[in-house]
Coordinates of C-alpha atoms and ligand atoms in Angstrom, one line a residue:
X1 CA -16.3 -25.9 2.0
X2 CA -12.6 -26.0 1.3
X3 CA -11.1 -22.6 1.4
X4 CA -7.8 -20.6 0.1
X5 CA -6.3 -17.8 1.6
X6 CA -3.9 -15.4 -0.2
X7 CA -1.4 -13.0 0.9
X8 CA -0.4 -10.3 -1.5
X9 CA 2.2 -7.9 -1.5
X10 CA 3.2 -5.2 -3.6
X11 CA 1.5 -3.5 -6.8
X12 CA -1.5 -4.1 -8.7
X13 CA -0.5 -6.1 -10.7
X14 CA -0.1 -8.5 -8.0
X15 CA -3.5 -7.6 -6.5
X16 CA -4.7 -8.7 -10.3
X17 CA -2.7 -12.0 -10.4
X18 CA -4.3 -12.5 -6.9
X19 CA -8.0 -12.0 -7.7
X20 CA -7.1 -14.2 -10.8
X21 CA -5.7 -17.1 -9.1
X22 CA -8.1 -17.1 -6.8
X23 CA -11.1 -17.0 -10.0
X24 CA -8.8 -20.1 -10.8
X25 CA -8.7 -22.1 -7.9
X26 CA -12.4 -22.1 -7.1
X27 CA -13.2 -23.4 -11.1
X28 CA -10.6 -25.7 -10.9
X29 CA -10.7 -27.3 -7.1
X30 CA -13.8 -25.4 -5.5
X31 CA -11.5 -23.6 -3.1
X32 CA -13.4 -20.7 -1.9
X33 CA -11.0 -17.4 -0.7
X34 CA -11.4 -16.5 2.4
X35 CA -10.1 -13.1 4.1
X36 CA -8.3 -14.7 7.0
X37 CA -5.5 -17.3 7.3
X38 CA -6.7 -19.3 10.2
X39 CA -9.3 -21.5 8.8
X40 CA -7.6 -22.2 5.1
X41 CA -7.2 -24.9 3.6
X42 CA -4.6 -23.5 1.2
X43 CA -2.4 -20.8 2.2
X44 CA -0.4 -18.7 -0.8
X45 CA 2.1 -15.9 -0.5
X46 CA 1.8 -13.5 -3.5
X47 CA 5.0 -11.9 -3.2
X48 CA 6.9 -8.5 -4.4
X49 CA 10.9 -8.3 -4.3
X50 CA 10.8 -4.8 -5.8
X51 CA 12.2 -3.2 -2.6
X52 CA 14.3 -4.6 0.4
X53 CA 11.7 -4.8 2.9
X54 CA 9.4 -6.1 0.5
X55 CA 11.1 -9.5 0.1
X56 CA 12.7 -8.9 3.9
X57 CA 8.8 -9.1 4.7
X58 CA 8.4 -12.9 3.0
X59 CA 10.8 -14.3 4.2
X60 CA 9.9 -12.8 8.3
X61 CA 6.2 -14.4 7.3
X62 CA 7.9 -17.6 6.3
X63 CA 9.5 -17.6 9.5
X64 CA 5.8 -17.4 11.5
X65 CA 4.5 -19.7 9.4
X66 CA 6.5 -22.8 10.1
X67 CA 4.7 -23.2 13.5
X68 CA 1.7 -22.0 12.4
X69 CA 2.3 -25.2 10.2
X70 CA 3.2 -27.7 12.5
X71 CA -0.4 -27.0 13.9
X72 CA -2.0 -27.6 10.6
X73 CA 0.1 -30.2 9.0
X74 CA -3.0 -30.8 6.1
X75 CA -2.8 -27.0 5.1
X76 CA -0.9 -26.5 1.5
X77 CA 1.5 -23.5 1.7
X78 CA 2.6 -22.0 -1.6
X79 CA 4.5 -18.8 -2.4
X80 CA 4.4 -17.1 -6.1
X81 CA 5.1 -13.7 -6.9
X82 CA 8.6 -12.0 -8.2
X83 CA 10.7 -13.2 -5.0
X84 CA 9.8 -16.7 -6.1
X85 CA 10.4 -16.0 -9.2
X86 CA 14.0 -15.4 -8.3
X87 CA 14.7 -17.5 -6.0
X88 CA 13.0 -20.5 -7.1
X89 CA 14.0 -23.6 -5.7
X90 CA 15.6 -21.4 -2.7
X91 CA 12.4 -20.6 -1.5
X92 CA 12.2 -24.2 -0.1
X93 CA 15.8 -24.6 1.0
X94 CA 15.4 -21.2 3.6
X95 CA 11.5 -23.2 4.6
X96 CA 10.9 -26.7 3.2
X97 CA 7.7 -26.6 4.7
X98 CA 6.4 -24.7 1.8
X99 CA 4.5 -26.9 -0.6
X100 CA 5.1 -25.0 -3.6
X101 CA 6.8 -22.6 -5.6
X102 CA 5.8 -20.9 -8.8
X103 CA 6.3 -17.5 -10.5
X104 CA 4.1 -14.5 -12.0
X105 CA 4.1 -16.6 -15.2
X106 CA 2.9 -19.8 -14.0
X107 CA -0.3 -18.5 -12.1
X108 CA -2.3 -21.2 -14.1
X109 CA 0.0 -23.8 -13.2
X110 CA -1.3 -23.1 -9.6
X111 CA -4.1 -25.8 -9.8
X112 CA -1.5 -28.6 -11.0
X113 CA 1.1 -27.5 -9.0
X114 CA -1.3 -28.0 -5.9
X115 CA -2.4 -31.4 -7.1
X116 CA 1.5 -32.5 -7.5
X117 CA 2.0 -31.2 -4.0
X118 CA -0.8 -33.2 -2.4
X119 CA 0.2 -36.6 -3.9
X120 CA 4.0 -36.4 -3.7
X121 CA 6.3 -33.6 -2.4
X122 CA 6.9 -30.1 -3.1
X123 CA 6.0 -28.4 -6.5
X124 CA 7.8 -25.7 -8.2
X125 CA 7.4 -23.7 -10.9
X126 CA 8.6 -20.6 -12.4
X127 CA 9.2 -20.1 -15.7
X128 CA 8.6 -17.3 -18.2
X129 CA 6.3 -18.7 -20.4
X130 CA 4.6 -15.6 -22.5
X131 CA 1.0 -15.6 -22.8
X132 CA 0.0 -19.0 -21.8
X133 CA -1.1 -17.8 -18.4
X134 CA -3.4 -15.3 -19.8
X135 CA -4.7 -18.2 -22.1
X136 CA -5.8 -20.1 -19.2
X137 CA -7.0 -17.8 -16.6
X138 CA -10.8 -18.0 -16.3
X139 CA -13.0 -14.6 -17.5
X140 CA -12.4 -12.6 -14.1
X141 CA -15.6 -11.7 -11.8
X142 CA -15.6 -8.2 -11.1
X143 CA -16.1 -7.3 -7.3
X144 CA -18.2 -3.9 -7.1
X145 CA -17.7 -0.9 -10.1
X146 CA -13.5 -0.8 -10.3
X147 CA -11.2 -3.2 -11.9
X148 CA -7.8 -3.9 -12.6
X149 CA -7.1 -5.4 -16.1
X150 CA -3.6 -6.6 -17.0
X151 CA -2.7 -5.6 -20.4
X152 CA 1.1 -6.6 -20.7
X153 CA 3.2 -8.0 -18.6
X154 CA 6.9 -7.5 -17.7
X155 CA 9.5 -4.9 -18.7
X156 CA 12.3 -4.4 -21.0
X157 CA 13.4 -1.4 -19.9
X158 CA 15.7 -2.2 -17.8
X159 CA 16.3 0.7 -15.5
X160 CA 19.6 0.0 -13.7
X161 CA 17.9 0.1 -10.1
X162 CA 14.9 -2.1 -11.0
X163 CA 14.3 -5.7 -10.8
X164 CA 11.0 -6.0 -12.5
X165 CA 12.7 -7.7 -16.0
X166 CA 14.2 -9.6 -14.1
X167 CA 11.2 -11.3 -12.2
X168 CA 8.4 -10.8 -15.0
X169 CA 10.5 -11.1 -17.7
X170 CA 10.3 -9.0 -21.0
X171 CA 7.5 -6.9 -22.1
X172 CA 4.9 -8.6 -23.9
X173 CA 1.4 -7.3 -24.6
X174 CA -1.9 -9.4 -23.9
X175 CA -3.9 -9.7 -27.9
X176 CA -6.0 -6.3 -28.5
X177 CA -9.5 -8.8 -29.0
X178 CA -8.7 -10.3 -25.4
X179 CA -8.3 -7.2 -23.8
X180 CA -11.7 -5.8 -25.4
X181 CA -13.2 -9.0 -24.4
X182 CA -12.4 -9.0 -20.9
X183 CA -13.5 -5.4 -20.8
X184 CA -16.9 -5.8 -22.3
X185 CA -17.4 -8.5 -20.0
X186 CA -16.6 -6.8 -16.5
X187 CA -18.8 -3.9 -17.8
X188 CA -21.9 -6.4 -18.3
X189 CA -20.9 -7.5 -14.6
X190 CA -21.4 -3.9 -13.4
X191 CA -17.8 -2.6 -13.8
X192 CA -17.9 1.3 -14.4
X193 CA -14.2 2.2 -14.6
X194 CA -11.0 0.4 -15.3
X195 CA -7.3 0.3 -14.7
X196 CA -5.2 -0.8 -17.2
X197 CA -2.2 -2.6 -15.6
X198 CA 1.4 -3.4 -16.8
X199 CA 5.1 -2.2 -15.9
X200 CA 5.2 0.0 -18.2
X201 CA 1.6 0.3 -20.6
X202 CA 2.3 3.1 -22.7
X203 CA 4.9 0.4 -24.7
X204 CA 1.4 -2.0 -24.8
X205 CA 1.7 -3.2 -28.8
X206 CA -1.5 -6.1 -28.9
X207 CA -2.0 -8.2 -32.2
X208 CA -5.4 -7.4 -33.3
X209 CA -7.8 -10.0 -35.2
X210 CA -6.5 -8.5 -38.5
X211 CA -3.1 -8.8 -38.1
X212 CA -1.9 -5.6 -37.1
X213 CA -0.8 -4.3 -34.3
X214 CA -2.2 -1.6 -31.9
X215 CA -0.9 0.8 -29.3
X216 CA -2.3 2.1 -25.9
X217 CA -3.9 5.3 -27.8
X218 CA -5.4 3.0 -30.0
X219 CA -6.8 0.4 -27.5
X220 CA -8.1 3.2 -25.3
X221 CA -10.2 4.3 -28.1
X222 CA -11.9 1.1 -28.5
X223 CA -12.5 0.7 -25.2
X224 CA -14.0 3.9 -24.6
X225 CA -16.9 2.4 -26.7
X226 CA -18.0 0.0 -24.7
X227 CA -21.3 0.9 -22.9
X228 CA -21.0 1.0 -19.3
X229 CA -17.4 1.6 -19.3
X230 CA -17.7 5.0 -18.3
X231 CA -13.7 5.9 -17.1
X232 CA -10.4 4.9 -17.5
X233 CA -6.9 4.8 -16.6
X234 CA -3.9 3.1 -16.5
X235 CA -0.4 2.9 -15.0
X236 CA 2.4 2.4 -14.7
X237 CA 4.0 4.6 -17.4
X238 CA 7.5 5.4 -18.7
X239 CA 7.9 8.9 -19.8
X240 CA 10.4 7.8 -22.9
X241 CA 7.4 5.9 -25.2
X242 CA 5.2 8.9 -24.2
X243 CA 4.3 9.4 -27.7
X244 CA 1.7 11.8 -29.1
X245 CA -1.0 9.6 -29.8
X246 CA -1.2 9.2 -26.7
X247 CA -0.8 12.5 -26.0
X248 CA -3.4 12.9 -28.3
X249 CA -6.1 10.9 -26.5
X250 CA -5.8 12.9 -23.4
X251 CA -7.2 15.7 -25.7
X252 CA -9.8 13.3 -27.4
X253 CA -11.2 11.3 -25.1
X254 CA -13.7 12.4 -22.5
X255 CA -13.5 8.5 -20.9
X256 CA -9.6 8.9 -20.3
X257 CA -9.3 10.8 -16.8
X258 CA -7.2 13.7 -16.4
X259 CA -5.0 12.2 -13.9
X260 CA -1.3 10.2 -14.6
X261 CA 1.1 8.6 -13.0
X262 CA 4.5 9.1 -14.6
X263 CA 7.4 8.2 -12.8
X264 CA 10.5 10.5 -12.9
X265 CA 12.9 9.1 -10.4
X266 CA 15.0 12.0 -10.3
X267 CA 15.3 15.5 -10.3
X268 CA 19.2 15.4 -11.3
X269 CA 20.3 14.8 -14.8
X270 CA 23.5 12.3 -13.9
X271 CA 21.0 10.1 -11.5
X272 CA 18.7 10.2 -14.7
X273 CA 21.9 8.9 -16.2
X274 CA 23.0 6.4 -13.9
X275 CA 20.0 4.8 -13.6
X276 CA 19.2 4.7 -17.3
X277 CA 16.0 5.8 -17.6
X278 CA 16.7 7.4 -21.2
X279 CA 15.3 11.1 -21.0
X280 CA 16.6 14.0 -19.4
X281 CA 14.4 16.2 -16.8
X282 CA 14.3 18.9 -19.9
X283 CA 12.8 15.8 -21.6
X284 CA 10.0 14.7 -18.7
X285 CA 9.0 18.2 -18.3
X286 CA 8.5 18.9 -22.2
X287 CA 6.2 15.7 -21.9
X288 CA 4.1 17.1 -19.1
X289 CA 4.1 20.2 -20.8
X290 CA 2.6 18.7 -24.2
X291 CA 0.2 16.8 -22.0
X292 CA -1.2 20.1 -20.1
X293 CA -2.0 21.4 -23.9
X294 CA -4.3 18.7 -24.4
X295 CA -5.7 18.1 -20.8
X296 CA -5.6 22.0 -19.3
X297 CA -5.9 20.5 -15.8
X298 CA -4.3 17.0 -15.6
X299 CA -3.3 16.1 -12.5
X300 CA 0.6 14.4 -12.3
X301 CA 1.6 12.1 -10.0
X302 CA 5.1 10.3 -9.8
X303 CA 7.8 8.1 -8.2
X304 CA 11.4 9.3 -7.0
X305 CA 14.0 7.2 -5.4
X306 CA 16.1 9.0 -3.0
X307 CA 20.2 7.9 -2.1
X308 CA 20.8 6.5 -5.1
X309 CA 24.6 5.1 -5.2
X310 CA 26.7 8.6 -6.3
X311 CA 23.6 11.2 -4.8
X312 CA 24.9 14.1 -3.9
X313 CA 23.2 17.1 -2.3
X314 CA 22.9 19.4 -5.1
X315 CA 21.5 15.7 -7.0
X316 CA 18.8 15.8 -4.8
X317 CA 18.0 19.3 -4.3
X318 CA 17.4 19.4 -8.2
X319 CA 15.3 16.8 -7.5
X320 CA 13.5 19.2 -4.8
X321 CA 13.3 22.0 -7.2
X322 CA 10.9 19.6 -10.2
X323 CA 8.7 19.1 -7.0
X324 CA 8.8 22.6 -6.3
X325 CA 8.3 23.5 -10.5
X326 CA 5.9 20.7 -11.3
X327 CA 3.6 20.7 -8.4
X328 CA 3.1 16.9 -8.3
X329 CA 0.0 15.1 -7.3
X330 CA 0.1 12.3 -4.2
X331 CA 3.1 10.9 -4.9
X332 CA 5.2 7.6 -4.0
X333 CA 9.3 8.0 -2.2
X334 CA 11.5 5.2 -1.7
X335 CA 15.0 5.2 -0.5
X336 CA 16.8 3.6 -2.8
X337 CA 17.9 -0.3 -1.9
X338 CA 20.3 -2.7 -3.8
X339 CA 17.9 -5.7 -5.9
X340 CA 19.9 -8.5 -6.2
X341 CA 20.9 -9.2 -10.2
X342 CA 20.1 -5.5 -10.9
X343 CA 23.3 -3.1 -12.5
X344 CA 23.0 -0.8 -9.6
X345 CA 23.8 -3.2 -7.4
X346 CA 27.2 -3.4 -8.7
X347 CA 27.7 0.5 -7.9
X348 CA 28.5 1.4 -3.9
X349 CA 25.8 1.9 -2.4
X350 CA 27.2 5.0 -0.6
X351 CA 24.5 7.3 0.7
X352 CA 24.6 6.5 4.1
X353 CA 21.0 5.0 5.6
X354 CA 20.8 8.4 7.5
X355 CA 21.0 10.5 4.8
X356 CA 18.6 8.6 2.3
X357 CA 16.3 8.3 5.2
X358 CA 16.4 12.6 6.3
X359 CA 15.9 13.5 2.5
X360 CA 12.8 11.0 2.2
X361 CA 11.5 12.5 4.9
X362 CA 11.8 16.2 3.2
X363 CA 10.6 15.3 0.3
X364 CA 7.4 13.5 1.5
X365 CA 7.1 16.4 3.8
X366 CA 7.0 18.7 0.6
X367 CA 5.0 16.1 -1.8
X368 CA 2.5 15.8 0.5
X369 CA 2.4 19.3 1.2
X370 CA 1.5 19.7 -2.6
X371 CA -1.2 17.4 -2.7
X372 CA -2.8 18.8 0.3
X373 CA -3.0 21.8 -1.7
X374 CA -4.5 20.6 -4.5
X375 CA -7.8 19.2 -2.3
X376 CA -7.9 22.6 -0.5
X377 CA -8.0 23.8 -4.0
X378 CA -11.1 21.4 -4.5
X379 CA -13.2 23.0 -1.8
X380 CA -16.2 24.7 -3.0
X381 CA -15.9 22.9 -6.4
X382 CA -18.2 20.2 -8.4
X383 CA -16.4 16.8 -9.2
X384 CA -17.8 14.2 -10.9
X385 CA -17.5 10.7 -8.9
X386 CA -17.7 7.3 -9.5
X387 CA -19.9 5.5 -6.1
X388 CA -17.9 2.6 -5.5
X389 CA -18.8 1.3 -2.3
X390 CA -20.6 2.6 1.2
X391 CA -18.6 4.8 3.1
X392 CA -16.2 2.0 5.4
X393 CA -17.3 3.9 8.8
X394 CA -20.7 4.2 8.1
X395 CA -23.4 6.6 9.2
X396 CA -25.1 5.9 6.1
X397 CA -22.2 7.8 3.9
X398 CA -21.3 6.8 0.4
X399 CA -17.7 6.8 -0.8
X400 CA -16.7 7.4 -4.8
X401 CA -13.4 8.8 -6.2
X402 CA -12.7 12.0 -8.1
X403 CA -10.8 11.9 -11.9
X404 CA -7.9 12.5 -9.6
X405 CA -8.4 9.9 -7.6
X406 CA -9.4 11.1 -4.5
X407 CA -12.1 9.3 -1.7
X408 CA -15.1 11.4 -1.3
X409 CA -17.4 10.6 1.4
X410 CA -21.0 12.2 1.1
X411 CA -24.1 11.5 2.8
X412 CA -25.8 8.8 0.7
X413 CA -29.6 9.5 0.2
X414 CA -30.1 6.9 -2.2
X415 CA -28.4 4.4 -0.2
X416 CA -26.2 1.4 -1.7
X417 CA -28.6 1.4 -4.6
X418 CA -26.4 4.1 -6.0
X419 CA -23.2 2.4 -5.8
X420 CA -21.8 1.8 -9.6
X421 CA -23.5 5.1 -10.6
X422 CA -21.7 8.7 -11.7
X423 CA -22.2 11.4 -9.6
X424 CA -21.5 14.8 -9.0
X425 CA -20.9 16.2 -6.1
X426 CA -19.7 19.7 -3.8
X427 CA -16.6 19.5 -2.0
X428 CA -17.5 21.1 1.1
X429 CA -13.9 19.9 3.1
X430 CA -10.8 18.8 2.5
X431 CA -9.3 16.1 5.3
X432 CA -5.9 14.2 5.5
X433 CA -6.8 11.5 3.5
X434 CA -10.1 12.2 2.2
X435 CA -12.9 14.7 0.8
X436 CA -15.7 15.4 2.5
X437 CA -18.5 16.4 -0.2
X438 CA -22.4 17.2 -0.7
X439 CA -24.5 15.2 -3.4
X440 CA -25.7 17.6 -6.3
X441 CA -26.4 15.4 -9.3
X442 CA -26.7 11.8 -9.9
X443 CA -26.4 9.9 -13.7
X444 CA -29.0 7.8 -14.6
X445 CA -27.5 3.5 -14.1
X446 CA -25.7 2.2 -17.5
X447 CA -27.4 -1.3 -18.3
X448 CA -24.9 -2.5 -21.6
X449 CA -26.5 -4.8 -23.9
X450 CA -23.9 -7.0 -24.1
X451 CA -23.3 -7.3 -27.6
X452 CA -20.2 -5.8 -27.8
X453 CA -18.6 -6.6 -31.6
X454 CA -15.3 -5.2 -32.3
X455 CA -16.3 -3.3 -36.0
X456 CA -14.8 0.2 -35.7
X457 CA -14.1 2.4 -33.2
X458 CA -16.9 5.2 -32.1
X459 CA -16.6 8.4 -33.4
Ligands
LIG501 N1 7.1 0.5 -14.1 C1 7.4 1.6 -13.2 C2 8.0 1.3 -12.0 C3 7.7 0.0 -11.3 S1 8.5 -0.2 -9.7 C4 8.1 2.7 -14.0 O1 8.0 2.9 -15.1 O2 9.0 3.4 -13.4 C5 7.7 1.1 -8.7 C6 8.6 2.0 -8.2 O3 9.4 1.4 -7.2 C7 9.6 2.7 -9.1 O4 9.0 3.7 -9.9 C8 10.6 3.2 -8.2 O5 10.4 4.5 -7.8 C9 10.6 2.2 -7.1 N2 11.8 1.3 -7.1 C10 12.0 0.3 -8.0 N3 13.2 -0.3 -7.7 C11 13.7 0.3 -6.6 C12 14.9 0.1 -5.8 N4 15.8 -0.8 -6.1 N5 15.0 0.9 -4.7 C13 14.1 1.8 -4.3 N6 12.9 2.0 -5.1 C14 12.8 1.3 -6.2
LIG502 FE1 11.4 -1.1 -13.6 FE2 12.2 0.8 -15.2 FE3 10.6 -1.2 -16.1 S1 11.5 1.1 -13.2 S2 9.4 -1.8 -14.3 S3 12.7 -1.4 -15.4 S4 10.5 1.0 -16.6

């Protein structure tokens, strides 16, 4: 049995292209993935460059690998991923012993690329070219009742700190059919809830078979038709295409959880400015405002970046006050680091390391803080959950997630057999990173029929 082993770093959309590529490689050259390095026959780096020590990390595990290499002279080492993507051929000039290069595009070049690197030398690839990798990934296999699904790819947004456009290129949205497609078919496989994936989602315009062209509202209608698929979210989102049809399907549709992710960045107007994200925090907040009239109790989570070039104090204590106002949901900080090629990386970056580093730590302490809150506020209520696996540390427990995406570990009478099924459940405790709950209810299993055909949406 010949084996690959992949690496990923980053978001889900590079956990998606992962599982994809490896879907690939075992139609293509039987390679089976294996969780552990040692005994692969193909070794591949998925990378992310969205952050400094994000690529900082490649390029350290580069660095291990080229005596783990000399060791196994027969294994093929590839790295793909937005790093490659930007730095190419470089890539092999900082470790020629890497066998092949190729870019978030180019996944299904992976198999040719490998054959190239077996009978000659190295093999790079990484060139934007729009949907044909979508066009020749196999159907995905889903693994247990979650998925990812990958609606659009790249970004044209163009935020001055970010280097996503850069590395995936512009937006452009995978065809409404393929999308419904791919979603019937992980629900026949079992799949109870999906992800939609993409930079920015909420821009998502898909051709459909008749020509025209739908958006996210419209897409999530249709899929909230297919039987089995009983949730759905998706991220990420950018709060200036927010539009109220989307809006709207908060209020519609029972499938939709009441739980976004909508990055705001900043708390300060000017930093809005300066990174040109395109809305003001009057704007965000009229937004989330619109979406509590349709979803009472959605639950908001969001991204800030802290010591951005020209923060000042009073910059980032506006940005402590929307935490304080808006009572955010687990949310994600970064201090703010130069990306090569990115606008902002002409500005000084002139928060000192210090300071960035003492007002990410206040404003996790505070976030977090927040979000402990809200699952104290859960004890003593019912949730419906989605089992998705046996509890990791066993006892017999069963593990699902909440609308608001929380673990909840329960005592599973029932067993694994219950895995893929609704639930609802008590929340007796609230821990640091989990909820500890009792089993009231469980939903009858969802067998689809498979005979999905896209005629009109469900009423
Ligand atoms: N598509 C998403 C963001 C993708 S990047 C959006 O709409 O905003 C994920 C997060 O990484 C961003 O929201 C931002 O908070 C952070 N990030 C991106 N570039 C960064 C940089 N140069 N320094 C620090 N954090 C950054
Ligand atoms: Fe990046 Fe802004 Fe797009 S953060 S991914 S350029 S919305």
């Amino acid at each position: 049995m010949r084996t690959v082993y992949i690496k990923t770093y980053g978001c889900q959309m590079n956990e998606y292209d992962s599982s994809r590529l490896a879907d690939l490689l075992h139609e293509s050259h039987g390679l089976v993935r294996v969780p552990e390095p040692d005994a692969a026959d193909v070794l591949l780096i998925n990378s992310c460059s969205i952050r400094e020590k994000a690529s900082e990390k490649l390029f350290s595990d580069l660095g291990r690998l080229q005596e783990w290499k000399t060791l196994r002279p027969h294994v093929l080492i590839g790295v793909g991923g937005c790093v490659a993507s930007q730095e190419g051929e470089d890539i092999r000039r900082r470790a020629p012993y890497v066998d092949l290069v190729f870019g978030p595009q180019t996944l299904h070049k992976v198999p040719d690329l490998l054959n190239a690197a077996r009978r000659t030398a190295a093999a790079v690839d990484v060139r934007f070219v729009e949907m044909e990798k979508f066009d020749n990934l196999p159907m995905p296999r889903a693994e247990g009742p979650r998925a990812f699904l990958s609606i659009m790819e790249g970004c044209s947004k163009y935020c001055s700190f970010c280097v996503v456009p850069y590395t995936r290129g512009n937006e452009f949205s995978r065809p409404f059919d393929d999308v419904l497609a791919e979603a019937a078919l992980l629900a026949g496989q079992g799949v109870r809830e999906i992800t939609l994936l993409g930079q920015n989602v909420n821009a998502y315009q898909g051709r459909r078979h008749d020509g025209r062209m739908a958006d996210l509202a419209e897409l999530l209608e249709y899929l909230s038709c297919i039987e089995g698929i009983g949730r759905l979210r998706f991220t990420t989102s950018h709060p200036l295409v927010f539009g109220d049809r989307l809006i709207g399907a908060f209020a519609h549709l029972d499938k939709l959880v009441g739980h976004l992710h909508l990055p705001v960045q900043s708390g300060s107007n000017a930093v809005l400015e300066r990174m040109k994200r395109g809305h003001s925090v009057e704007e965000y907040k009229a937004k989330i405002a619109r979406l509590r009239l349709a979803r009472r109790d959605i639950s908001v989570s969001t991204d800030f970046i802290v010591g951005f070039p020209g923060e000042t104090e009073d910059d980032f204590e506006a940005t402590m006050a929307l935490i304080d106002e808006m009572r955010f949901d687990l949310s994600y900080s970064f201090a703010y680091s130069p990306r090569p090629g990115t606008p902002a990386a002409a500005l000084a970056d002139d928060v000192p390391r210090a300071v960035k580093e003492e007002r990410l730590a206040r404003l996790q302490a505070v976030n977090l803080a927040h979000a402990r809150h809200i699952s104290e506020g859960m004890v003593g209520t019912t949730q419906r959950i989605l089992i998705d696996r046996e509890a990791p540390r066993g006892r017999g427990d069963l593990s699902g997630r909440t609308e608001n995406n929380r673990v909840v570990n329960f005592p599973g009478e029932g067993g694994s057999a219950l895995v893929g099924r609704f639930a609802t459940v008590r929340i007796v405790e609230a821990r640091p990173n989990s909820l500890r709950g009792e089993l009231v209810d469980r939903e009858d299993p969802v067998r689809p029929s498979l005979d999905y055909t896209l005629t009109e949406r469900c009423s």
